[in-house]
Amino acid sequence: MIIAIDGPAASGKGTLARRLAAHFGLPHLDTGLLYRATALALIDAGRRLDDEAAAEAAARGLALTDFDESRLRGREMGEAASLVAVMPRVRAALVEAQRAFAARPDGAVLDGRDIGTVIAPQADVKIFVTASPETRAQRRALELARRGEPVDYAAILDDVRKRDARDAGRAVAPLLAAADAATLDTSALDIEGAFAAALAIVERARKP
Ligand code: CDP
């Protein structure tokens, strides 16, 4: 079974994907980490984030494991990731590895922006996770505070809105719900509530 989870920044898709993967015993790939790691590789190499040739090379050089999540999860890297993610050559460089992950024998759970539309349009279950920008900014603020990062709610809300616009507005693989995706609005749900709702969507999709 392939489960595709897409949605905007801080919608809770990562947590849901992890929980669903654990529940069904499936491998999980957070595809946002690939874009974050590409951005980090550029920064570490002293290259500009809009250097498409260097970004493509960085993307091709990534290993899907061994991500240094402590460096990748910060606020700045999310912003940098969305800048490299607009470049068609970067996206093309990352497609094959993501498709190979989705093609694992027992299936997989992948979360990102274009899983149900581009990476795994054949997925058995597609969930588009959303929440209001204010809710998402609050969640991200909490997450960053837990990591010990300074938290400025207004700046985070601004980030969320800017990133939504950039991710939805880009020419290649924009953030978009697949026509056959179930939308799950988690604005009024806690993690348990969101997980129960996601599980219900999966069970419904699995029924013949
Ligand atoms: O956790 P959050 O949703 O803030 O970020 P993420 O999922 O790690 O993604 C960071 C950025 O990578 C996004 O803003 C997108 O621009 C890009 N991305 C993408 O273009 N396609 C994906 N499948 C996953 C992430």
PDB file of C-alpha atoms and ligand atoms in Angstrom:
ATOM      1  CA  MET A   1       0.000   0.000   0.000  1.00  0.00           C
ATOM      2  CA  ILE A   2       1.294   3.436  -0.944  1.00  0.00           C
ATOM      3  CA  ILE A   3       0.023   6.335   1.170  1.00  0.00           C
ATOM      4  CA  ALA A   4       0.638   9.826  -0.252  1.00  0.00           C
ATOM      5  CA  ILE A   5       0.334  12.748   2.136  1.00  0.00           C
ATOM      6  CA  ASP A   6       0.591  16.297   0.854  1.00  0.00           C
ATOM      7  CA  GLY A   7      -0.085  19.670   2.365  1.00  0.00           C
ATOM      8  CA  PRO A   8       1.278  23.113   3.176  1.00  0.00           C
ATOM      9  CA  ALA A   9       3.951  24.012   5.725  1.00  0.00           C
ATOM     10  CA  ALA A  10       3.268  22.902   9.301  1.00  0.00           C
ATOM     11  CA  SER A  11      -0.081  21.342   8.446  1.00  0.00           C
ATOM     12  CA  GLY A  12       0.826  18.275  10.498  1.00  0.00           C
ATOM     13  CA  LYS A  13       1.483  16.034   7.510  1.00  0.00           C
ATOM     14  CA  GLY A  14       4.858  14.858   8.821  1.00  0.00           C
ATOM     15  CA  THR A  15       3.444  13.723  12.142  1.00  0.00           C
ATOM     16  CA  LEU A  16       0.541  11.990  10.425  1.00  0.00           C
ATOM     17  CA  ALA A  17       2.836  10.290   7.932  1.00  0.00           C
ATOM     18  CA  ARG A  18       5.089   9.005  10.735  1.00  0.00           C
ATOM     19  CA  ARG A  19       2.137   7.728  12.743  1.00  0.00           C
ATOM     20  CA  LEU A  20       0.517   6.012   9.749  1.00  0.00           C
ATOM     21  CA  ALA A  21       3.830   4.416   8.762  1.00  0.00           C
ATOM     22  CA  ALA A  22       4.317   3.045  12.284  1.00  0.00           C
ATOM     23  CA  HIS A  23       0.717   1.811  12.419  1.00  0.00           C
ATOM     24  CA  PHE A  24       0.931  -0.097   9.131  1.00  0.00           C
ATOM     25  CA  GLY A  25       4.595  -1.097   9.479  1.00  0.00           C
ATOM     26  CA  LEU A  26       5.564   0.785   6.315  1.00  0.00           C
ATOM     27  CA  PRO A  27       8.749   2.747   5.560  1.00  0.00           C
ATOM     28  CA  HIS A  28       8.316   6.520   5.623  1.00  0.00           C
ATOM     29  CA  LEU A  29      10.016   9.224   3.556  1.00  0.00           C
ATOM     30  CA  ASP A  30       9.687  12.891   4.517  1.00  0.00           C
ATOM     31  CA  THR A  31      10.430  14.350   1.077  1.00  0.00           C
ATOM     32  CA  GLY A  32      10.773  17.874   2.477  1.00  0.00           C
ATOM     33  CA  LEU A  33      14.093  16.709   3.936  1.00  0.00           C
ATOM     34  CA  LEU A  34      15.431  16.193   0.399  1.00  0.00           C
ATOM     35  CA  TYR A  35      14.805  19.839  -0.488  1.00  0.00           C
ATOM     36  CA  ARG A  36      16.102  20.976   2.889  1.00  0.00           C
ATOM     37  CA  ALA A  37      19.264  18.865   2.479  1.00  0.00           C
ATOM     38  CA  THR A  38      19.793  20.220  -1.041  1.00  0.00           C
ATOM     39  CA  ALA A  39      19.592  23.781   0.311  1.00  0.00           C
ATOM     40  CA  LEU A  40      21.967  22.941   3.158  1.00  0.00           C
ATOM     41  CA  ALA A  41      24.505  21.409   0.766  1.00  0.00           C
ATOM     42  CA  LEU A  42      24.459  24.624  -1.297  1.00  0.00           C
ATOM     43  CA  ILE A  43      24.897  26.797   1.774  1.00  0.00           C
ATOM     44  CA  ASP A  44      27.747  24.624   3.070  1.00  0.00           C
ATOM     45  CA  ALA A  45      29.440  24.857  -0.343  1.00  0.00           C
ATOM     46  CA  GLY A  46      29.115  28.653  -0.302  1.00  0.00           C
ATOM     47  CA  ARG A  47      26.849  28.653  -3.368  1.00  0.00           C
ATOM     48  CA  ARG A  48      23.816  30.828  -4.020  1.00  0.00           C
ATOM     49  CA  LEU A  49      20.398  29.246  -3.495  1.00  0.00           C
ATOM     50  CA  ASP A  50      19.380  30.130  -7.076  1.00  0.00           C
ATOM     51  CA  ASP A  51      22.441  28.468  -8.662  1.00  0.00           C
ATOM     52  CA  GLU A  52      20.466  25.818 -10.539  1.00  0.00           C
ATOM     53  CA  ALA A  53      23.446  23.800 -11.813  1.00  0.00           C
ATOM     54  CA  ALA A  54      24.994  23.593  -8.346  1.00  0.00           C
ATOM     55  CA  ALA A  55      21.599  22.797  -6.807  1.00  0.00           C
ATOM     56  CA  GLU A  56      20.994  19.999  -9.296  1.00  0.00           C
ATOM     57  CA  ALA A  57      24.415  18.507  -8.514  1.00  0.00           C
ATOM     58  CA  ALA A  58      23.708  18.775  -4.778  1.00  0.00           C
ATOM     59  CA  ALA A  59      20.332  17.074  -5.212  1.00  0.00           C
ATOM     60  CA  ARG A  60      21.869  14.241  -7.255  1.00  0.00           C
ATOM     61  CA  GLY A  61      24.524  13.727  -4.597  1.00  0.00           C
ATOM     62  CA  LEU A  62      22.084  13.209  -1.730  1.00  0.00           C
ATOM     63  CA  ALA A  63      21.723   9.927   0.090  1.00  0.00           C
ATOM     64  CA  LEU A  64      18.177   9.250   1.242  1.00  0.00           C
ATOM     65  CA  THR A  65      19.325   8.308   4.713  1.00  0.00           C
ATOM     66  CA  ASP A  66      21.584   9.885   7.301  1.00  0.00           C
ATOM     67  CA  PHE A  67      20.030  13.332   7.248  1.00  0.00           C
ATOM     68  CA  ASP A  68      21.310  15.639   9.963  1.00  0.00           C
ATOM     69  CA  GLU A  69      17.806  16.568  11.059  1.00  0.00           C
ATOM     70  CA  SER A  70      18.959  18.966  13.756  1.00  0.00           C
ATOM     71  CA  ARG A  71      20.408  21.231  11.063  1.00  0.00           C
ATOM     72  CA  LEU A  72      17.656  20.613   8.539  1.00  0.00           C
ATOM     73  CA  ARG A  73      14.564  21.297  10.627  1.00  0.00           C
ATOM     74  CA  GLY A  74      15.272  24.930  11.469  1.00  0.00           C
ATOM     75  CA  ARG A  75      13.159  27.827  10.235  1.00  0.00           C
ATOM     76  CA  GLU A  76      15.754  29.157   7.807  1.00  0.00           C
ATOM     77  CA  MET A  77      16.219  25.813   6.103  1.00  0.00           C
ATOM     78  CA  GLY A  78      12.468  25.545   5.424  1.00  0.00           C
ATOM     79  CA  GLU A  79      12.613  28.882   3.685  1.00  0.00           C
ATOM     80  CA  ALA A  80      15.802  27.938   1.781  1.00  0.00           C
ATOM     81  CA  ALA A  81      14.235  24.598   0.779  1.00  0.00           C
ATOM     82  CA  SER A  82      11.262  26.303  -0.808  1.00  0.00           C
ATOM     83  CA  LEU A  83      13.651  28.451  -2.864  1.00  0.00           C
ATOM     84  CA  VAL A  84      15.564  25.479  -4.284  1.00  0.00           C
ATOM     85  CA  ALA A  85      12.296  23.549  -4.760  1.00  0.00           C
ATOM     86  CA  VAL A  86      11.088  25.947  -7.479  1.00  0.00           C
ATOM     87  CA  MET A  87      13.925  24.906  -9.812  1.00  0.00           C
ATOM     88  CA  PRO A  88      12.821  22.282 -12.350  1.00  0.00           C
ATOM     89  CA  ARG A  89      16.276  20.643 -12.539  1.00  0.00           C
ATOM     90  CA  VAL A  90      16.326  20.144  -8.776  1.00  0.00           C
ATOM     91  CA  ARG A  91      12.884  18.533  -8.807  1.00  0.00           C
ATOM     92  CA  ALA A  92      13.847  16.323 -11.759  1.00  0.00           C
ATOM     93  CA  ALA A  93      17.004  15.222  -9.935  1.00  0.00           C
ATOM     94  CA  LEU A  94      14.953  14.069  -6.941  1.00  0.00           C
ATOM     95  CA  VAL A  95      12.060  12.326  -8.716  1.00  0.00           C
ATOM     96  CA  GLU A  96      13.677   8.954  -9.310  1.00  0.00           C
ATOM     97  CA  ALA A  97      14.803   8.337  -5.737  1.00  0.00           C
ATOM     98  CA  GLN A  98      11.344   9.242  -4.436  1.00  0.00           C
ATOM     99  CA  ARG A  99       9.616   6.963  -6.968  1.00  0.00           C
ATOM    100  CA  ALA A 100      11.980   4.112  -6.085  1.00  0.00           C
ATOM    101  CA  PHE A 101      11.104   4.593  -2.414  1.00  0.00           C
ATOM    102  CA  ALA A 102       7.392   4.504  -3.234  1.00  0.00           C
ATOM    103  CA  ALA A 103       7.922   1.296  -5.226  1.00  0.00           C
ATOM    104  CA  ARG A 104       9.197  -0.717  -2.242  1.00  0.00           C
ATOM    105  CA  PRO A 105       7.630  -4.173  -2.180  1.00  0.00           C
ATOM    106  CA  ASP A 106       5.286  -3.651   0.789  1.00  0.00           C
ATOM    107  CA  GLY A 107       4.559  -0.042  -0.090  1.00  0.00           C
ATOM    108  CA  ALA A 108       5.495   3.161   1.692  1.00  0.00           C
ATOM    109  CA  VAL A 109       4.259   6.383   3.204  1.00  0.00           C
ATOM    110  CA  LEU A 110       5.614   9.574   1.600  1.00  0.00           C
ATOM    111  CA  ASP A 111       4.802  13.114   2.611  1.00  0.00           C
ATOM    112  CA  GLY A 112       5.465  16.336   0.744  1.00  0.00           C
ATOM    113  CA  ARG A 113       3.846  18.709  -1.726  1.00  0.00           C
ATOM    114  CA  ASP A 114       3.592  16.683  -4.951  1.00  0.00           C
ATOM    115  CA  ILE A 115       3.392  13.051  -3.853  1.00  0.00           C
ATOM    116  CA  GLY A 116      -0.193  12.392  -4.960  1.00  0.00           C
ATOM    117  CA  THR A 117       0.172  14.449  -8.138  1.00  0.00           C
ATOM    118  CA  VAL A 118       3.696  13.764  -9.473  1.00  0.00           C
ATOM    119  CA  ILE A 119       5.710  11.238  -7.455  1.00  0.00           C
ATOM    120  CA  ALA A 120       3.095   8.545  -6.840  1.00  0.00           C
ATOM    121  CA  PRO A 121      -0.108   9.324  -8.745  1.00  0.00           C
ATOM    122  CA  GLN A 122      -0.878   5.596  -8.451  1.00  0.00           C
ATOM    123  CA  ALA A 123      -0.946   5.770  -4.622  1.00  0.00           C
ATOM    124  CA  ASP A 124      -3.682   3.703  -2.966  1.00  0.00           C
ATOM    125  CA  VAL A 125      -4.498   6.465  -0.523  1.00  0.00           C
ATOM    126  CA  LYS A 126      -4.014  10.219  -0.953  1.00  0.00           C
ATOM    127  CA  ILE A 127      -4.570  12.654   1.876  1.00  0.00           C
ATOM    128  CA  PHE A 128      -4.267  16.419   1.505  1.00  0.00           C
ATOM    129  CA  VAL A 129      -3.686  17.819   4.991  1.00  0.00           C
ATOM    130  CA  THR A 130      -4.537  21.454   5.633  1.00  0.00           C
ATOM    131  CA  ALA A 131      -5.045  23.843   8.554  1.00  0.00           C
ATOM    132  CA  SER A 132      -5.506  27.586   8.792  1.00  0.00           C
ATOM    133  CA  PRO A 133      -2.321  29.676   8.467  1.00  0.00           C
ATOM    134  CA  GLU A 134      -2.727  30.858  12.089  1.00  0.00           C
ATOM    135  CA  THR A 135      -2.982  27.289  13.409  1.00  0.00           C
ATOM    136  CA  ARG A 136       0.019  26.225  11.382  1.00  0.00           C
ATOM    137  CA  ALA A 137       2.065  29.189  12.573  1.00  0.00           C
ATOM    138  CA  GLN A 138       1.203  28.332  16.186  1.00  0.00           C
ATOM    139  CA  ARG A 139       2.254  24.726  15.692  1.00  0.00           C
ATOM    140  CA  ARG A 140       5.506  25.724  14.011  1.00  0.00           C
ATOM    141  CA  ALA A 141       6.226  28.223  16.810  1.00  0.00           C
ATOM    142  CA  LEU A 142       5.756  25.464  19.384  1.00  0.00           C
ATOM    143  CA  GLU A 143       7.956  23.076  17.417  1.00  0.00           C
ATOM    144  CA  LEU A 144      10.760  25.647  17.071  1.00  0.00           C
ATOM    145  CA  ALA A 145      10.494  26.600  20.759  1.00  0.00           C
ATOM    146  CA  ARG A 146      10.935  22.924  21.656  1.00  0.00           C
ATOM    147  CA  ARG A 147      14.086  22.896  19.544  1.00  0.00           C
ATOM    148  CA  GLY A 148      15.353  25.877  21.495  1.00  0.00           C
ATOM    149  CA  GLU A 149      15.045  28.317  18.576  1.00  0.00           C
ATOM    150  CA  PRO A 150      13.916  31.900  19.222  1.00  0.00           C
ATOM    151  CA  VAL A 151      10.224  32.253  18.420  1.00  0.00           C
ATOM    152  CA  ASP A 152       8.632  35.263  16.768  1.00  0.00           C
ATOM    153  CA  TYR A 153       5.012  34.345  16.013  1.00  0.00           C
ATOM    154  CA  ALA A 154       4.410  37.214  13.571  1.00  0.00           C
ATOM    155  CA  ALA A 155       7.531  36.320  11.578  1.00  0.00           C
ATOM    156  CA  ILE A 156       6.536  32.650  11.523  1.00  0.00           C
ATOM    157  CA  LEU A 157       3.023  33.482  10.294  1.00  0.00           C
ATOM    158  CA  ASP A 158       4.602  35.628   7.612  1.00  0.00           C
ATOM    159  CA  ASP A 159       6.899  32.691   6.632  1.00  0.00           C
ATOM    160  CA  VAL A 160       3.921  30.349   6.432  1.00  0.00           C
ATOM    161  CA  ARG A 161       2.009  32.696   4.145  1.00  0.00           C
ATOM    162  CA  LYS A 162       5.013  33.420   1.928  1.00  0.00           C
ATOM    163  CA  ARG A 163       5.846  29.726   1.643  1.00  0.00           C
ATOM    164  CA  ASP A 164       2.217  28.842   0.788  1.00  0.00           C
ATOM    165  CA  ALA A 165       2.280  31.388  -2.021  1.00  0.00           C
ATOM    166  CA  ARG A 166       5.660  30.242  -3.345  1.00  0.00           C
ATOM    167  CA  ASP A 167       4.801  26.516  -3.150  1.00  0.00           C
ATOM    168  CA  ALA A 168       1.368  26.941  -4.728  1.00  0.00           C
ATOM    169  CA  GLY A 169       2.506  29.429  -7.361  1.00  0.00           C
ATOM    170  CA  ARG A 170       5.530  27.673  -8.847  1.00  0.00           C
ATOM    171  CA  ALA A 171       5.376  26.347 -12.403  1.00  0.00           C
ATOM    172  CA  VAL A 172       6.597  22.799 -11.760  1.00  0.00           C
ATOM    173  CA  ALA A 173       4.819  20.461  -9.316  1.00  0.00           C
ATOM    174  CA  PRO A 174       3.011  23.170  -7.358  1.00  0.00           C
ATOM    175  CA  LEU A 175       1.381  22.436  -4.028  1.00  0.00           C
ATOM    176  CA  LEU A 176      -1.983  21.101  -5.108  1.00  0.00           C
ATOM    177  CA  ALA A 177      -4.446  18.505  -3.890  1.00  0.00           C
ATOM    178  CA  ALA A 178      -4.723  15.584  -6.321  1.00  0.00           C
ATOM    179  CA  ALA A 179      -8.213  15.306  -7.793  1.00  0.00           C
ATOM    180  CA  ASP A 180      -8.668  11.981  -5.985  1.00  0.00           C
ATOM    181  CA  ALA A 181      -7.214  13.071  -2.625  1.00  0.00           C
ATOM    182  CA  ALA A 182      -9.263  13.226   0.570  1.00  0.00           C
ATOM    183  CA  THR A 183      -8.832  16.599   2.259  1.00  0.00           C
ATOM    184  CA  LEU A 184      -8.229  16.569   6.001  1.00  0.00           C
ATOM    185  CA  ASP A 185      -8.485  19.936   7.771  1.00  0.00           C
ATOM    186  CA  THR A 186      -6.685  19.586  11.094  1.00  0.00           C
ATOM    187  CA  SER A 187      -7.350  23.148  12.363  1.00  0.00           C
ATOM    188  CA  ALA A 188      -9.669  21.921  15.108  1.00  0.00           C
ATOM    189  CA  LEU A 189      -7.978  18.562  15.720  1.00  0.00           C
ATOM    190  CA  ASP A 190      -5.181  17.543  18.069  1.00  0.00           C
ATOM    191  CA  ILE A 191      -2.672  14.888  17.008  1.00  0.00           C
ATOM    192  CA  GLU A 192      -4.839  11.990  18.188  1.00  0.00           C
ATOM    193  CA  GLY A 193      -7.908  13.413  16.463  1.00  0.00           C
ATOM    194  CA  ALA A 194      -6.017  14.000  13.232  1.00  0.00           C
ATOM    195  CA  PHE A 195      -4.535  10.494  13.349  1.00  0.00           C
ATOM    196  CA  ALA A 196      -7.956   8.913  13.886  1.00  0.00           C
ATOM    197  CA  ALA A 197      -9.371  10.888  10.952  1.00  0.00           C
ATOM    198  CA  ALA A 198      -6.436   9.906   8.719  1.00  0.00           C
ATOM    199  CA  LEU A 199      -6.814   6.255   9.713  1.00  0.00           C
ATOM    200  CA  ALA A 200     -10.494   6.390   8.774  1.00  0.00           C
ATOM    201  CA  ILE A 201      -9.554   7.771   5.339  1.00  0.00           C
ATOM    202  CA  VAL A 202      -7.036   4.946   4.818  1.00  0.00           C
ATOM    203  CA  GLU A 203      -9.507   2.257   5.899  1.00  0.00           C
ATOM    204  CA  ARG A 204     -12.160   3.692   3.605  1.00  0.00           C
ATOM    205  CA  ALA A 205      -9.770   3.743   0.647  1.00  0.00           C
ATOM    206  CA  ARG A 206      -8.713   0.139   1.317  1.00  0.00           C
ATOM    207  CA  LYS A 207     -12.271  -1.214   1.192  1.00  0.00           C
ATOM    208  CA  PRO A 208     -12.899  -2.867  -2.191  1.00  0.00           C
TER     209      PRO A 208
HETATM  210  O1  CDP B   1       7.689  20.963   7.409  1.00  0.00           O
HETATM  211  P1  CDP B   1       7.343  21.943   6.350  1.00  0.00           P
HETATM  212  O2  CDP B   1       6.044  21.634   5.697  1.00  0.00           O
HETATM  213  O3  CDP B   1       7.501  23.366   6.771  1.00  0.00           O
HETATM  214  O4  CDP B   1       8.460  21.830   5.255  1.00  0.00           O
HETATM  215  P2  CDP B   1       8.927  20.593   4.401  1.00  0.00           P
HETATM  216  O5  CDP B   1       7.825  19.638   4.148  1.00  0.00           O
HETATM  217  O6  CDP B   1      10.189  20.089   4.989  1.00  0.00           O
HETATM  218  O7  CDP B   1       9.247  21.310   2.993  1.00  0.00           O
HETATM  219  C1  CDP B   1      10.141  22.397   2.887  1.00  0.00           C
HETATM  220  C2  CDP B   1       9.986  22.984   1.495  1.00  0.00           C
HETATM  221  O8  CDP B   1      10.419  22.009   0.535  1.00  0.00           O
HETATM  222  C3  CDP B   1       8.558  23.319   1.084  1.00  0.00           C
HETATM  223  O9  CDP B   1       8.178  24.648   1.404  1.00  0.00           O
HETATM  224  C4  CDP B   1       8.551  23.101  -0.429  1.00  0.00           C
HETATM  225  O10 CDP B   1       8.939  24.243  -1.123  1.00  0.00           O
HETATM  226  C5  CDP B   1       9.617  22.042  -0.633  1.00  0.00           C
HETATM  227  N1  CDP B   1       9.037  20.717  -0.928  1.00  0.00           N
HETATM  228  C6  CDP B   1       8.613  20.459  -2.205  1.00  0.00           C
HETATM  229  O11 CDP B   1       8.661  21.329  -3.056  1.00  0.00           O
HETATM  230  N2  CDP B   1       8.147  19.225  -2.555  1.00  0.00           N
HETATM  231  C7  CDP B   1       8.061  18.260  -1.640  1.00  0.00           C
HETATM  232  N3  CDP B   1       7.602  17.052  -2.020  1.00  0.00           N
HETATM  233  C8  CDP B   1       8.453  18.501  -0.309  1.00  0.00           C
HETATM  234  C9  CDP B   1       8.941  19.757   0.034  1.00  0.00           C
END
